[in-house]
Amino acid sequence: MAKLSLFDRRRRRVRTSLKATSGGRPRLSVHRSGRHIYAQIIDDAAGRTLAAASSLGTKVGANVDAAAKVGKDLAAAAKKAGVTTVVFDRGGFLFHGRVKALADAAREGGLEF
């Protein structure tokens, strides 16, 4: 088996610790690319996505402002789906910049994590 990259090692470490402490709560998963940022709330027990938001439809791009807008949109979609508490899954991404802006905006929108 080939060695895992640092990103993949970080992602596995984060995901493993989340599974141990999630308590059956849905997972707020974040993916960040060079052009956009994506977030979705996933129910791992049922294997389905409850709510999702991304910066694809905006002209802002993938900066901190776009990430904050995605966080607010995701919080609104989660309220509509009846989700209030989640576990934050940053994947292999570090918790600063766009990922932190998305998390802060989701908290302001009413999600608890």
CSV table of C-alpha atoms in Angstrom, one decimal:
chain,number,residue,atom,x,y,z
A,1,MET,CA,0.0,0.0,0.0
A,2,ALA,CA,1.3,3.4,-0.9
A,3,LYS,CA,2.1,6.0,1.7
A,4,LEU,CA,-0.7,8.4,2.4
A,5,SER,CA,-0.2,12.1,1.8
A,6,LEU,CA,-0.3,14.5,4.7
A,7,PHE,CA,-3.7,15.6,3.7
A,8,ASP,CA,-5.1,12.1,3.7
A,9,ARG,CA,-3.5,11.3,7.0
A,10,ARG,CA,-5.1,14.4,8.5
A,11,ARG,CA,-8.5,13.6,7.0
A,12,ARG,CA,-8.4,10.0,8.4
A,13,ARG,CA,-7.4,11.3,11.8
A,14,VAL,CA,-10.2,13.9,11.9
A,15,ARG,CA,-12.8,11.4,10.6
A,16,THR,CA,-11.8,8.7,13.1
A,17,SER,CA,-12.0,11.1,16.1
A,18,LEU,CA,-15.4,12.4,14.8
A,19,LYS,CA,-16.9,8.9,14.6
A,20,ALA,CA,-15.8,8.3,18.2
A,21,THR,CA,-17.4,11.4,19.6
A,22,SER,CA,-20.3,12.1,17.2
A,23,GLY,CA,-23.1,10.4,19.3
A,24,GLY,CA,-25.3,9.9,16.2
A,25,ARG,CA,-25.3,13.5,15.2
A,26,PRO,CA,-25.2,14.5,11.5
A,27,ARG,CA,-21.8,15.5,10.1
A,28,LEU,CA,-21.1,18.9,8.5
A,29,SER,CA,-18.6,18.1,5.9
A,30,VAL,CA,-16.5,20.8,4.2
A,31,HIS,CA,-14.6,20.7,0.9
A,32,ARG,CA,-12.5,23.5,-0.3
A,33,SER,CA,-11.1,23.8,-3.8
A,34,GLY,CA,-9.2,26.6,-5.5
A,35,ARG,CA,-12.3,28.0,-7.1
A,36,HIS,CA,-15.2,27.1,-4.8
A,37,ILE,CA,-16.2,25.9,-1.3
A,38,TYR,CA,-18.7,23.2,-0.7
A,39,ALA,CA,-20.5,22.1,2.5
A,40,GLN,CA,-23.1,19.4,3.3
A,41,ILE,CA,-24.8,17.9,6.3
A,42,ILE,CA,-24.7,14.1,6.1
A,43,ASP,CA,-26.5,11.5,8.1
A,44,ASP,CA,-24.0,8.7,8.2
A,45,ALA,CA,-26.5,6.2,9.8
A,46,ALA,CA,-28.9,6.6,6.9
A,47,GLY,CA,-26.2,7.3,4.3
A,48,ARG,CA,-27.9,10.4,2.9
A,49,THR,CA,-27.3,14.1,2.6
A,50,LEU,CA,-29.8,16.3,4.6
A,51,ALA,CA,-28.7,19.7,3.4
A,52,ALA,CA,-26.0,21.2,1.1
A,53,ALA,CA,-24.7,24.5,0.0
A,54,SER,CA,-21.8,25.7,-2.2
A,55,SER,CA,-20.4,28.8,-3.8
A,56,LEU,CA,-21.0,27.5,-7.3
A,57,GLY,CA,-23.9,29.9,-8.1
A,58,THR,CA,-22.2,33.0,-6.8
A,59,LYS,CA,-19.9,35.4,-8.7
A,60,VAL,CA,-17.9,36.0,-5.5
A,61,GLY,CA,-15.6,33.0,-6.0
A,62,ALA,CA,-13.9,31.1,-3.2
A,63,ASN,CA,-12.8,33.9,-0.8
A,64,VAL,CA,-13.7,34.3,2.9
A,65,ASP,CA,-16.8,36.2,2.0
A,66,ALA,CA,-18.1,33.4,-0.2
A,67,ALA,CA,-17.4,30.9,2.5
A,68,ALA,CA,-19.4,32.9,5.0
A,69,LYS,CA,-22.3,33.1,2.6
A,70,VAL,CA,-22.1,29.3,2.1
A,71,GLY,CA,-22.2,28.8,5.9
A,72,LYS,CA,-25.3,31.0,6.3
A,73,ASP,CA,-27.0,29.2,3.4
A,74,LEU,CA,-26.2,25.8,4.9
A,75,ALA,CA,-27.6,26.8,8.3
A,76,ALA,CA,-30.8,28.0,6.6
A,77,ALA,CA,-31.1,24.7,4.7
A,78,ALA,CA,-30.4,22.7,7.9
A,79,LYS,CA,-33.1,24.5,9.8
A,80,LYS,CA,-35.5,23.7,6.9
A,81,ALA,CA,-34.5,20.0,7.2
A,82,GLY,CA,-34.9,20.1,11.0
A,83,VAL,CA,-31.2,19.8,11.9
A,84,THR,CA,-29.9,21.9,14.8
A,85,THR,CA,-26.8,20.1,16.1
A,86,VAL,CA,-24.0,18.7,14.0
A,87,VAL,CA,-20.4,17.5,14.2
A,88,PHE,CA,-18.0,19.7,12.2
A,89,ASP,CA,-15.8,17.6,9.8
A,90,ARG,CA,-13.1,19.8,8.3
A,91,GLY,CA,-11.7,16.9,6.4
A,92,GLY,CA,-8.0,17.3,5.8
A,93,PHE,CA,-8.2,21.1,5.7
A,94,LEU,CA,-6.8,23.3,8.5
A,95,PHE,CA,-9.3,25.3,10.6
A,96,HIS,CA,-8.5,28.8,9.4
A,97,GLY,CA,-9.4,31.1,6.6
A,98,ARG,CA,-12.3,30.0,4.5
A,99,VAL,CA,-13.0,26.9,6.6
A,100,LYS,CA,-13.2,28.9,9.8
A,101,ALA,CA,-15.4,31.6,8.1
A,102,LEU,CA,-17.8,28.9,7.0
A,103,ALA,CA,-18.0,27.4,10.5
A,104,ASP,CA,-18.5,30.8,12.1
A,105,ALA,CA,-21.3,31.7,9.7
A,106,ALA,CA,-23.0,28.4,10.3
A,107,ARG,CA,-22.9,28.9,14.0
A,108,GLU,CA,-24.3,32.4,13.6
A,109,GLY,CA,-27.1,30.9,11.4
A,110,GLY,CA,-28.2,28.6,14.3
A,111,LEU,CA,-26.2,25.4,14.0
A,112,GLU,CA,-24.6,24.1,17.1
A,113,PHE,CA,-21.2,22.3,17.1
